[in-house]
Coordinates of C-alpha atoms and ligand atoms in Angstrom, one line a residue:
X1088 CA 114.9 116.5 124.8
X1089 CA 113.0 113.6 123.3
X1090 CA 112.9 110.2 124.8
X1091 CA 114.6 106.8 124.2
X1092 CA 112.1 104.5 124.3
X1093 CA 113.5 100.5 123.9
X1094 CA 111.7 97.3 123.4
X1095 CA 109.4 96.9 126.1
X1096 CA 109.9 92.8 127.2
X1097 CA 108.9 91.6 130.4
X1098 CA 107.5 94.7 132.0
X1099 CA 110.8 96.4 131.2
X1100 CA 111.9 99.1 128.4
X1101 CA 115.5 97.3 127.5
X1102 CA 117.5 98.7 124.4
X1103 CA 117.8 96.4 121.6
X1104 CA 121.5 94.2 121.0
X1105 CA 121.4 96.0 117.6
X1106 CA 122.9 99.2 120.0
X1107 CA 121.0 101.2 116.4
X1108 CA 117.6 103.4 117.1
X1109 CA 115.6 105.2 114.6
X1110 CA 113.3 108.4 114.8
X1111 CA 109.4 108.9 114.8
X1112 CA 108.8 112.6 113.7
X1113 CA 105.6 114.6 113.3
X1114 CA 104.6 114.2 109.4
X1115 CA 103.1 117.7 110.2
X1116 CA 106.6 119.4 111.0
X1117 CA 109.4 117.3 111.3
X1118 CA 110.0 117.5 114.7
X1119 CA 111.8 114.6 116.0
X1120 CA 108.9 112.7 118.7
X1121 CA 111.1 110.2 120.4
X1122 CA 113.5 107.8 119.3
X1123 CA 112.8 103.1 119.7
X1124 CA 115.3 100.7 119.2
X1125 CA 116.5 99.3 115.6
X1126 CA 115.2 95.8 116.8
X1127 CA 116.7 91.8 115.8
X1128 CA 115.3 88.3 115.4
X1129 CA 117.3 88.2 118.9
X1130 CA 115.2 90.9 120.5
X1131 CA 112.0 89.3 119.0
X1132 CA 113.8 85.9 120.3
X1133 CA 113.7 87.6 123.8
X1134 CA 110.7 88.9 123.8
X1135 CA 108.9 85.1 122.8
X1136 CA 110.9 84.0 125.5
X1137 CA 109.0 86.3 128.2
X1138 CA 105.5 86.2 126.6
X1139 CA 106.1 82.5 127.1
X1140 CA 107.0 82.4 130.6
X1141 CA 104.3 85.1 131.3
X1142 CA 101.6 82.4 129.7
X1143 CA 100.5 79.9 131.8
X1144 CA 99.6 82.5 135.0
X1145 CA 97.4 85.0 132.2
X1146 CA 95.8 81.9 130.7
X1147 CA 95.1 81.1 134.1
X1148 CA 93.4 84.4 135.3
X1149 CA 90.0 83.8 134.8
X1150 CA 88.3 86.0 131.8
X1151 CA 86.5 88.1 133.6
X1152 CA 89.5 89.6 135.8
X1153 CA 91.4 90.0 132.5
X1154 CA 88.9 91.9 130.9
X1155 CA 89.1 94.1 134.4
X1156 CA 92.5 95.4 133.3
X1157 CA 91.3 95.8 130.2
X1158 CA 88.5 98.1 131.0
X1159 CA 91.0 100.1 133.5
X1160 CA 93.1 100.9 130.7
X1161 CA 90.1 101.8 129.0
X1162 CA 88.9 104.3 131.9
X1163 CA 92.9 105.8 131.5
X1164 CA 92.3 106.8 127.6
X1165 CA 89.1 107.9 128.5
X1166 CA 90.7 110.4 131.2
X1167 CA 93.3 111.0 128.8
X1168 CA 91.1 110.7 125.8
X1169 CA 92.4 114.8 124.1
X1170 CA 96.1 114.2 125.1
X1171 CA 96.3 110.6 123.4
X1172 CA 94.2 112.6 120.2
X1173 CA 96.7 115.3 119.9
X1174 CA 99.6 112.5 119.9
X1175 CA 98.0 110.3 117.3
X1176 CA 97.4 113.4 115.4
X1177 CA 101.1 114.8 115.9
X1178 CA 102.7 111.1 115.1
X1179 CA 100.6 110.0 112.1
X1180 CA 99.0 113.2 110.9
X1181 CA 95.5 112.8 110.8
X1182 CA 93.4 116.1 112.1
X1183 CA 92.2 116.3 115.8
X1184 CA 88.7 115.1 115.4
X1185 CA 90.0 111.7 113.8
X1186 CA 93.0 111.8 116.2
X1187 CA 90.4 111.5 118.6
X1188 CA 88.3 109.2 116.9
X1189 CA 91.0 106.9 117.0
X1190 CA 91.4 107.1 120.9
X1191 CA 87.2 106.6 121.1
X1192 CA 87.3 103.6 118.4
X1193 CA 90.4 102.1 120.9
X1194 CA 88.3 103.1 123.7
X1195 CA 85.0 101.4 122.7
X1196 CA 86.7 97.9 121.5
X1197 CA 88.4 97.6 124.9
X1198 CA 84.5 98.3 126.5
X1199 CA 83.2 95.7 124.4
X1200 CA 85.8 93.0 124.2
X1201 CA 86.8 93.1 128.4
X1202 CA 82.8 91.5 128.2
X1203 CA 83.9 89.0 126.3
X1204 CA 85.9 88.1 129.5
X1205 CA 81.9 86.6 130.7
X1206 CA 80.9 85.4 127.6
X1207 CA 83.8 83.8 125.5
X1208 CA 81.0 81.5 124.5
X1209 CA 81.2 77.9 123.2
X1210 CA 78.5 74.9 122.2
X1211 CA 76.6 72.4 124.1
X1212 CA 74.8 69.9 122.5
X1213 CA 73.4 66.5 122.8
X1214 CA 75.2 63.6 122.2
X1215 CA 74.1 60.5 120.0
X1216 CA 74.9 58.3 122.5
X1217 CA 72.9 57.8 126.0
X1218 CA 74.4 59.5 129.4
X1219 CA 77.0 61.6 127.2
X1220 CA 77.5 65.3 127.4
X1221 CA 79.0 67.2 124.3
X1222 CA 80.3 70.6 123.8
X1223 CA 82.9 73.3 123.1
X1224 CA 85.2 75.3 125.2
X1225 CA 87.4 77.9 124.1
X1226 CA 90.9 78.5 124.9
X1227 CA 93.8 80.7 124.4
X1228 CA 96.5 79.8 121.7
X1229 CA 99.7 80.6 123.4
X1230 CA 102.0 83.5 122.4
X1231 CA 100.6 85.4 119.6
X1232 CA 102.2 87.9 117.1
X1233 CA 100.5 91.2 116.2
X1234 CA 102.0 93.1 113.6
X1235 CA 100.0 96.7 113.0
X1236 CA 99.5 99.4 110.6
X1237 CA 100.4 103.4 110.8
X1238 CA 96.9 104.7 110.0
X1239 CA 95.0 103.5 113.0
X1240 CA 97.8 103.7 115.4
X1241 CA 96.0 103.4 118.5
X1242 CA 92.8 101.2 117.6
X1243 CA 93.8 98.9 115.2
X1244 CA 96.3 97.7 117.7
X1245 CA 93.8 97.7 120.4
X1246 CA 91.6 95.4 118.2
X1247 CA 94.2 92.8 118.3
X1248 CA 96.0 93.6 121.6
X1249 CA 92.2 93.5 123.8
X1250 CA 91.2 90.3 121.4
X1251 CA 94.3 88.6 122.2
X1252 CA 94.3 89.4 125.7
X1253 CA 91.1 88.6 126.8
X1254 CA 91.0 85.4 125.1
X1255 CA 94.1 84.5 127.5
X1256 CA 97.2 84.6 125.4
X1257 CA 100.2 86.8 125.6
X1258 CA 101.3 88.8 123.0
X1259 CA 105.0 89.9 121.3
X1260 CA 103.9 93.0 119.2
X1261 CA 105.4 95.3 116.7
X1262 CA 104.2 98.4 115.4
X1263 CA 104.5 100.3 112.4
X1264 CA 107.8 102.5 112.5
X1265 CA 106.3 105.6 111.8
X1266 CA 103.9 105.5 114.7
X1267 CA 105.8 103.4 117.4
X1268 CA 105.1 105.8 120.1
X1269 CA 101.2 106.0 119.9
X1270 CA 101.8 102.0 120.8
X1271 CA 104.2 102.6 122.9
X1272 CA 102.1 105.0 124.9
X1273 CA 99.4 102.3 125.5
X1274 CA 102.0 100.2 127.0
X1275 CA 102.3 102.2 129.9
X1276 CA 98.9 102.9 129.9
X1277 CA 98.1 98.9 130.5
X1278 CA 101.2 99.1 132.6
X1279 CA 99.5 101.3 134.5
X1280 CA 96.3 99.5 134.2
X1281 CA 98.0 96.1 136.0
X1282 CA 98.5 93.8 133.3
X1283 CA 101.5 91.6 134.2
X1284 CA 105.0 91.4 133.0
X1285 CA 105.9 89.4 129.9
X1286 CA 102.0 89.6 128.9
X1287 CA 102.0 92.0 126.2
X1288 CA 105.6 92.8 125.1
X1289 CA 106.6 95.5 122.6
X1290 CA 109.1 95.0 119.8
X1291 CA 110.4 97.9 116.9
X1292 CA 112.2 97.9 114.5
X1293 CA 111.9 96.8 110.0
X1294 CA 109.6 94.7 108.8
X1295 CA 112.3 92.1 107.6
X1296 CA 113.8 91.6 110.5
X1297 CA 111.3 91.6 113.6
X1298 CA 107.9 91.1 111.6
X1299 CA 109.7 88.2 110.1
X1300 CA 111.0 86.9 113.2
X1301 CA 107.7 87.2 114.6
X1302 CA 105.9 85.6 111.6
X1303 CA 108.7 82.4 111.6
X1304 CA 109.5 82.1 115.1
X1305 CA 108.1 78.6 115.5
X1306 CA 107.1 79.3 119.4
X1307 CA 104.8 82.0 118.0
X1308 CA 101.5 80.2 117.9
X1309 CA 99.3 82.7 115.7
X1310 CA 100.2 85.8 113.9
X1311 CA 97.3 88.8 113.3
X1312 CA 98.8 91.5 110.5
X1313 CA 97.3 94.8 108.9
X1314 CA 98.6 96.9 106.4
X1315 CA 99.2 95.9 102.4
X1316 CA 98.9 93.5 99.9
X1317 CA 102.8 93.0 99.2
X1318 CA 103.6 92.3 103.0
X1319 CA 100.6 90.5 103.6
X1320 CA 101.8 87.8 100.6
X1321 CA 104.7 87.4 102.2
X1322 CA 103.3 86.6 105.9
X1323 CA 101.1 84.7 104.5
X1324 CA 103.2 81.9 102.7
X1325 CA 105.9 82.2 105.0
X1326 CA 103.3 81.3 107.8
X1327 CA 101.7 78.7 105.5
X1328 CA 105.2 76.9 105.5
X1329 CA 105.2 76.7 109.1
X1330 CA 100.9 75.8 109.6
X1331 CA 100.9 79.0 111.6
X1332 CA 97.4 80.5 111.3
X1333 CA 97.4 84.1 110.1
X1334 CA 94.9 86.7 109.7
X1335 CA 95.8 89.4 107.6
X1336 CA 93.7 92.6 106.9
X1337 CA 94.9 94.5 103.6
X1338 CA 93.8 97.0 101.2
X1339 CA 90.6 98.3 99.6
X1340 CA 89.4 99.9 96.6
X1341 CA 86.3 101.3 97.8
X1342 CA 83.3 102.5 95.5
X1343 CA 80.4 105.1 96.7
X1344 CA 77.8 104.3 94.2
X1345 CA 75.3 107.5 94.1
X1346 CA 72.0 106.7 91.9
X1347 CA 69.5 109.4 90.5
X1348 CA 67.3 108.9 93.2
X1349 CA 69.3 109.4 96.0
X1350 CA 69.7 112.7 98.4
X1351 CA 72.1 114.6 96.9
X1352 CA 73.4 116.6 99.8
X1353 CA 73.6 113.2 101.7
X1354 CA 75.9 111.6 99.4
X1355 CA 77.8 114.6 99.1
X1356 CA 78.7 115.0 102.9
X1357 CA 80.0 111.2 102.5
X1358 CA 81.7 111.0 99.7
X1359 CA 83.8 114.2 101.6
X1360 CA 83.7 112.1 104.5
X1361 CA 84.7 109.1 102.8
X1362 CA 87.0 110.0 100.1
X1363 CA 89.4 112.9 101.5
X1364 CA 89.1 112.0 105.9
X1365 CA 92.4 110.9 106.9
X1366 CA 93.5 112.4 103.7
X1367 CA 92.6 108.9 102.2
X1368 CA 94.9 106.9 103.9
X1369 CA 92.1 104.0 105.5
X1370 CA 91.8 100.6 103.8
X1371 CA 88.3 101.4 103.9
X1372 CA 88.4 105.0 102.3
X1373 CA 86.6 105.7 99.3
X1374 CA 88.5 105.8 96.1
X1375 CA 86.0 105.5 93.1
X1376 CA 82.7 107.7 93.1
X1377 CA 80.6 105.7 90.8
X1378 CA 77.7 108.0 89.5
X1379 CA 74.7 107.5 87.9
X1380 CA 74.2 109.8 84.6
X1381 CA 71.5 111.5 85.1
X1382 CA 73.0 113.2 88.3
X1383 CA 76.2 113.0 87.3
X1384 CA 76.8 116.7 86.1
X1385 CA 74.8 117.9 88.9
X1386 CA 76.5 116.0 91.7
X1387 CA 80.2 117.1 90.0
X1388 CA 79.5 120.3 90.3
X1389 CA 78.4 120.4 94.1
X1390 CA 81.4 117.8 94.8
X1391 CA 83.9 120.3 93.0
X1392 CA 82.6 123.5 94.9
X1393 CA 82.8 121.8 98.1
X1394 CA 86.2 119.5 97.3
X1395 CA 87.7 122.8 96.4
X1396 CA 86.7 124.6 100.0
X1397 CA 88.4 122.3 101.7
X1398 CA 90.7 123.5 104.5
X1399 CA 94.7 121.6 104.0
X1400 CA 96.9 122.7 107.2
X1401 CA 98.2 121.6 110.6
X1402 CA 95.9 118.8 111.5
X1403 CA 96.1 120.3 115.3
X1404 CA 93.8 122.9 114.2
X1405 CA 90.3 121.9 114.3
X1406 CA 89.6 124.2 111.8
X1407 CA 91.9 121.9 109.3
X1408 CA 89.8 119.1 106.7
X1409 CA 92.7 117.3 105.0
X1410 CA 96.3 117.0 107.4
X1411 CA 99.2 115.6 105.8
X1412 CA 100.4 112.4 103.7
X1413 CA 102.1 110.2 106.6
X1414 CA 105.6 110.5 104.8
X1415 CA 108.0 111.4 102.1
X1416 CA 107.5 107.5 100.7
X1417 CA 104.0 107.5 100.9
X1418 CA 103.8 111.8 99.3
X1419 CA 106.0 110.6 96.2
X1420 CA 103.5 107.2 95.9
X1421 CA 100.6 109.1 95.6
X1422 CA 102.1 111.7 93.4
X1423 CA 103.0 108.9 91.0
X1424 CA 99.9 108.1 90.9
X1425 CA 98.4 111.5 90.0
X1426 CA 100.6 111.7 87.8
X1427 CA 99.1 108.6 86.0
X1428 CA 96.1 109.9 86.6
X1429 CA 96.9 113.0 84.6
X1430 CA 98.1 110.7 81.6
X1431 CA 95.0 108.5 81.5
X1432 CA 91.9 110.6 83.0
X1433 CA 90.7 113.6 83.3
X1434 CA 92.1 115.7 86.2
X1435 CA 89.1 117.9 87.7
X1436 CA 90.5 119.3 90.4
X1437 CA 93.7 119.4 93.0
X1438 CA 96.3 117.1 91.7
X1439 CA 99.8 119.1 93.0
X1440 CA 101.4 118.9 95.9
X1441 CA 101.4 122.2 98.6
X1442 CA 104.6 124.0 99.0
X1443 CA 105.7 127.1 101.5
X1444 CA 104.9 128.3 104.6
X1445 CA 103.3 125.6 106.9
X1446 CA 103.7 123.3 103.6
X1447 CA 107.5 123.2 103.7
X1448 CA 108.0 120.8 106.7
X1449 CA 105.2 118.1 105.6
X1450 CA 104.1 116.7 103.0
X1451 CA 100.4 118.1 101.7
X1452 CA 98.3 117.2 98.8
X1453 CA 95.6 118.6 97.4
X1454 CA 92.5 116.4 97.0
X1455 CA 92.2 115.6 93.9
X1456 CA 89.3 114.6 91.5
X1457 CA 89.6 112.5 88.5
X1458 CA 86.9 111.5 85.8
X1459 CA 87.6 108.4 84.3
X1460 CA 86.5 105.7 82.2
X1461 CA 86.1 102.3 84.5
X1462 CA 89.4 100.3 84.1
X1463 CA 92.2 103.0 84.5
X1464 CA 95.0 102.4 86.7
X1465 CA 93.9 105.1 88.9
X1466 CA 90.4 103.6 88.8
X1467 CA 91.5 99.9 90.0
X1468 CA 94.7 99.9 92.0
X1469 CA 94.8 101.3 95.7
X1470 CA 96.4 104.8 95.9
X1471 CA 95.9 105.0 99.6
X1472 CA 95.7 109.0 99.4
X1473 CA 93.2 111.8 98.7
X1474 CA 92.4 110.8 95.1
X1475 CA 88.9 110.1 94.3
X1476 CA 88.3 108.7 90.8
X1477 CA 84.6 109.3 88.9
X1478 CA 83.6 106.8 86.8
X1479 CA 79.9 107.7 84.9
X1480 CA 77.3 104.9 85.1
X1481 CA 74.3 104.2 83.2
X1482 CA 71.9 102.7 85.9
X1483 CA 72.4 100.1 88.9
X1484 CA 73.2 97.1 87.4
X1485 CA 76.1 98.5 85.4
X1486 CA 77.3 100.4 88.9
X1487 CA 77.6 97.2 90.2
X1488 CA 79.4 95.6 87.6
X1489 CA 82.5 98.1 87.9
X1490 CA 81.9 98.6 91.7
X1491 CA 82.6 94.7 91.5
X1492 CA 85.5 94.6 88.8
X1493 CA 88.3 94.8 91.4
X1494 CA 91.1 92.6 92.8
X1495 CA 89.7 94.2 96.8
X1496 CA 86.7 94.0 98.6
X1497 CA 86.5 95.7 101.6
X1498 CA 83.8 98.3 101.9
X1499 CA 81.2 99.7 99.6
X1500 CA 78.1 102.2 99.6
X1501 CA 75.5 103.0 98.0
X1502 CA 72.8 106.1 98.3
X1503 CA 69.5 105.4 96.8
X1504 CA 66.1 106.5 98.2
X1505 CA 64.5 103.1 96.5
X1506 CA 64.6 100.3 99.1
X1507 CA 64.3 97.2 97.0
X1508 CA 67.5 98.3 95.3
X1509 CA 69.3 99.1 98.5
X1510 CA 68.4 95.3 99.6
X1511 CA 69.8 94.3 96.1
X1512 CA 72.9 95.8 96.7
X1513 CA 73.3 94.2 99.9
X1514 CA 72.8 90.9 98.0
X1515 CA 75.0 91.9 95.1
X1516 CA 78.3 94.2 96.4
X1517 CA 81.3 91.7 96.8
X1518 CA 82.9 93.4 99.9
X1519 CA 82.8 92.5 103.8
X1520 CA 81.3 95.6 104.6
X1521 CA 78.3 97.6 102.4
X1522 CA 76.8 100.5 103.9
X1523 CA 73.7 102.3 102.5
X1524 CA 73.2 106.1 102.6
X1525 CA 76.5 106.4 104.6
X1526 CA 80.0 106.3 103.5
X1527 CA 82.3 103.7 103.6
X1528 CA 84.6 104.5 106.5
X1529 CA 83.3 104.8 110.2
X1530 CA 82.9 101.2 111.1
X1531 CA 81.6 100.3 114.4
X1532 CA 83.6 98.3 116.5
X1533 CA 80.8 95.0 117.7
X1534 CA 80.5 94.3 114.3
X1535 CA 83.2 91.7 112.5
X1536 CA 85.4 94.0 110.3
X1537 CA 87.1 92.7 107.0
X1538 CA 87.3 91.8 103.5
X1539 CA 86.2 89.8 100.7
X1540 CA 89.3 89.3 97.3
X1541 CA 92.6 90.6 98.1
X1542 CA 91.6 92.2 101.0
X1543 CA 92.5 89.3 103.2
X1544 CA 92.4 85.4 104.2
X1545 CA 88.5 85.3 105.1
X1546 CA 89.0 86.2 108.9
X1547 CA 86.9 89.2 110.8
X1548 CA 88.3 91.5 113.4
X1549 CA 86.3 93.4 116.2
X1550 CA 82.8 92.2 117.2
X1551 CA 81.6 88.7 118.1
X1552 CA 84.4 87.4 115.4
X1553 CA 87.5 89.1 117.1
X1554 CA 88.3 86.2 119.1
X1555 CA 87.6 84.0 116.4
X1556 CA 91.3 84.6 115.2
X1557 CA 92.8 84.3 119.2
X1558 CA 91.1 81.2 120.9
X1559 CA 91.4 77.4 119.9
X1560 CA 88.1 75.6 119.5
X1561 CA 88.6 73.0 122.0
X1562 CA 85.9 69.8 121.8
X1563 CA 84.9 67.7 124.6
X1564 CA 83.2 64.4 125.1
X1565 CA 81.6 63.3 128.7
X1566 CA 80.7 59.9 128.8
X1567 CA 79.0 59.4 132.3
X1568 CA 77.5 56.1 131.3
X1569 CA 80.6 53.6 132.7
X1570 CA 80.7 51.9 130.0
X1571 CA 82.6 51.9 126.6
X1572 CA 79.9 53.3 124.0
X1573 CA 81.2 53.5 120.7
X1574 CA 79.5 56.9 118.1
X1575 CA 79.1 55.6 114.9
X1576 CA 79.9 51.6 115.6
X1577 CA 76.9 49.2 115.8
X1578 CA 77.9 46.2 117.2
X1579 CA 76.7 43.3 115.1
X1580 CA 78.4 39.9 117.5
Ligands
UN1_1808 C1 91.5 100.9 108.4 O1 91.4 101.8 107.5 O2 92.6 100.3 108.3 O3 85.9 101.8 109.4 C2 90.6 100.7 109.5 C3 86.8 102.6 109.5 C4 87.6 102.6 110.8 C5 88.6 101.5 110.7 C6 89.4 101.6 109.4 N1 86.7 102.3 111.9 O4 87.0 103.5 108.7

């Protein structure tokens, strides 16, 4: 029998008022996981109404004893590091190392961000005026809204959840609906881990209905969203309306540039890596392969071989490279987009969808390799699957040109042996993250994380930025002089 989870508000799991629940099943088989409350602006209403009350103790607690909760529930996942894997890999799909992965990445941001809890840095600095102390202090917001994608399901919501925590505030949360219980697992394990009731509480249900309510609820100080471009628009204005402040992380287009110098075997591994690991679904996955000329038939070749070889199963088997697609919706999107593919480019290899056997239950693609001229649709918009586009280049400054031509600019890479060009590419690739001779997923977590274009509002997550987006710069004057001294104002009586 599966479980009825509910909204988790005040340290309690409580059913919504809607009385209506939906499923989360295993993309792999089908198999109905548990079941979370069909949530209302009411329930969200409910749930501001505890992180509220629950605010004034946390903000309170002094940093450092917040960030000891957080590395307790960090010590739990790391006890419980292959059971968590195997349920982010059964709810989302993605194979057992990255189902792993996930639980490490989650792991390694709550390690890092609980030392915040001594550091939270702000500014001193002198004053213009005699006997007069200056600087900057940094506190929480209030309550917070997090609203998080399916791909990551444990770490990107432990990026927001551990920034907003330590910083002091309290949090109403909702995750995606395909992967509520991954989320709802890591409640209990901070449950577990002794953070208070009403501090971080737990909301499901559409987009529409309790994102919205989150993003418009006026007591909702701050709202942090991931996922894509159309719902990001949306929380964004509506959030502008009100003055809220809102980060919002969003989609990627993601080039691998391979010049004719560079070690071929290298940017092989990577673009494998980069272009077909969680069967393409990451913001930062690699979608175009742009390819210098004079390697280009060469490096096809080994790409097809090995492309081809990959293993497409049951992502519980570590034996399996590519899992499956997260759903039906997100199968048929990226099938429409092969299919465009096949109209406008040149289909090299994969480009159907796998049927029978352990096929029937989930949905699989191939990966699939397209040649293409710079400029198709397959080329420019985000597919968010295993489809790698090859676009032919005639030296550097023409693979930047296209690796630039593009409404997103998350990640980027480059493989070239010739140093001075790496450093000009550094210079020259319009994304918030460029890595060279490495591929462009795998980022680390104590180093800001984000986007340049579409890809978001000009905020960082994770590293020394990830409390950027959860603390209020707070400046403060100290006049120990007992007198009235006025900055600026010469008095001329
Ligand atoms: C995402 O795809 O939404 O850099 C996040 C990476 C991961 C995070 C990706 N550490 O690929």
């Amino acid at each position: 029998m599966t479980r009825d989870y509910g909204h988790y508000i005040n340290g309690t799991w409580v059913p919504s008022e809607s009385g209506r629940w939906f499923e989360t099943t295993s993309p792999t088989t089908g198999e109905v996981l548990a079941r979370f409350p069909q949530g209302t602006r009411g329930d969200v209403q409910r749930a501001v109404d505890a992180a509220e009350a629950a605010f004034p103790a946390w903000k309170r607690l002094p940093p450092p004893r917040r960030g000891e909760i957080l590395l307790r529930a960090a010590q739990i996942m790391r006890q419980r590091k292959d059971e968590l894997g195997a349920l982010v890999t059964t709810e989302m799909g993605k194979v057992i190392a990255e189902g792993k992965g996930d639980v490490q990445e989650s792991i390694d941001f709550l390690e890092y961000i609980a030392g915040e809890g001594r550091r939270l840095f702000g500014e001193t600095t002198p004053s213009e005026l005699p006997s007069k102390f200056c600087m900057t202090v940094r506190q929480p917001i209030g309550v917070v809204g997090c609203i998080t994608p399916w791909n990551f399901p444990m770490a990107i919501p432990m990026w927001k959840v551990g920034a907003a925590l330590i910083s002091g505030n309290t949090i109403v949360f909702k995750p995606a609906s395909l992967t509520p219980l991954c989320v709802a697992t890591l409640v209990e394990v901070f449950e577990e881990a002794g953070l208070p009731p009403g501090v971080w509480n737990f909301v499901t249900g559409g987009g529409s209905t309790v994102g919205m309510e989150i993003v418009e609820h006026p007591r909702v100080k701050a709202v942090s969203f991931t996922g894509g471009v159309p719902a990001g628009k949306v929380i964004y204005e509506a959030a502008a309306r009100l003055l809220k402040p809102v980060e919002v992380e969003l989609g990627g287009k993601n080039p691998q540039i391979v010049l004719d110098d560079a070690n071929l075997e290298l940017a092989l591994d990577g673009i494998l890596f980069g272009a077909f690991g969680t069967a393409g679904q990451r913001c930062t996955a690699t979608s175009r392969l742009i390819l210098h000329e004079a390697v280009y038939d060469q490096f096809l070749a080994m790409l097809l071989a090995r492309t081809k070889a990959l293993v497409i199963g049951d992502p519980l088997d570590p034996r399996t490279d590519v899992g499956p697609v997260v759903d039906q919706a997100a199968g048929e999107s990226i099938m429409e987009y092969i299919a465009i593919g096949k109209g406008e480019a040149t289909l090299l290899t994969g480009g159907e969808r796998l049927t029978g056997d352990l096929y029937e239950r989930g949905f699989f693609i191939q990966p699939t390799i397209f040649a293409t001229e710079h400029g198709t649709r397959i080329s420019k918009e985000e597919i968010f699957g295993p489809v790698l586009s090859v676009i032919k280049v005639r030296n550097y400054d023409e693979a930047i040109r296209i690796a630039n031509d593009i409404e997103y600019g998350l990640s980027s890479s480059i493989y070239t042996r010739d140093v001075n060009l790496a450093f000009r590419a550094i210079d020259d690739l319009e994304t918030g993250i460029t890595y060279i001779n490495a591929p462009t997923i795998g980022a680390e977590v104590h180093l800001p994380f984000g986007g340049v274009k579409n890809t978001g509002n000009g905020g960082r997550e994770a590293g020394t930025s990830a409390i950027d987006e959860f603390t209020e710069i707070k400046t403060v004057f100290v006049d120990y002089s007992n007198r009235l001294q006025k900055a600026q104002i010469v008095d001329e009586r």
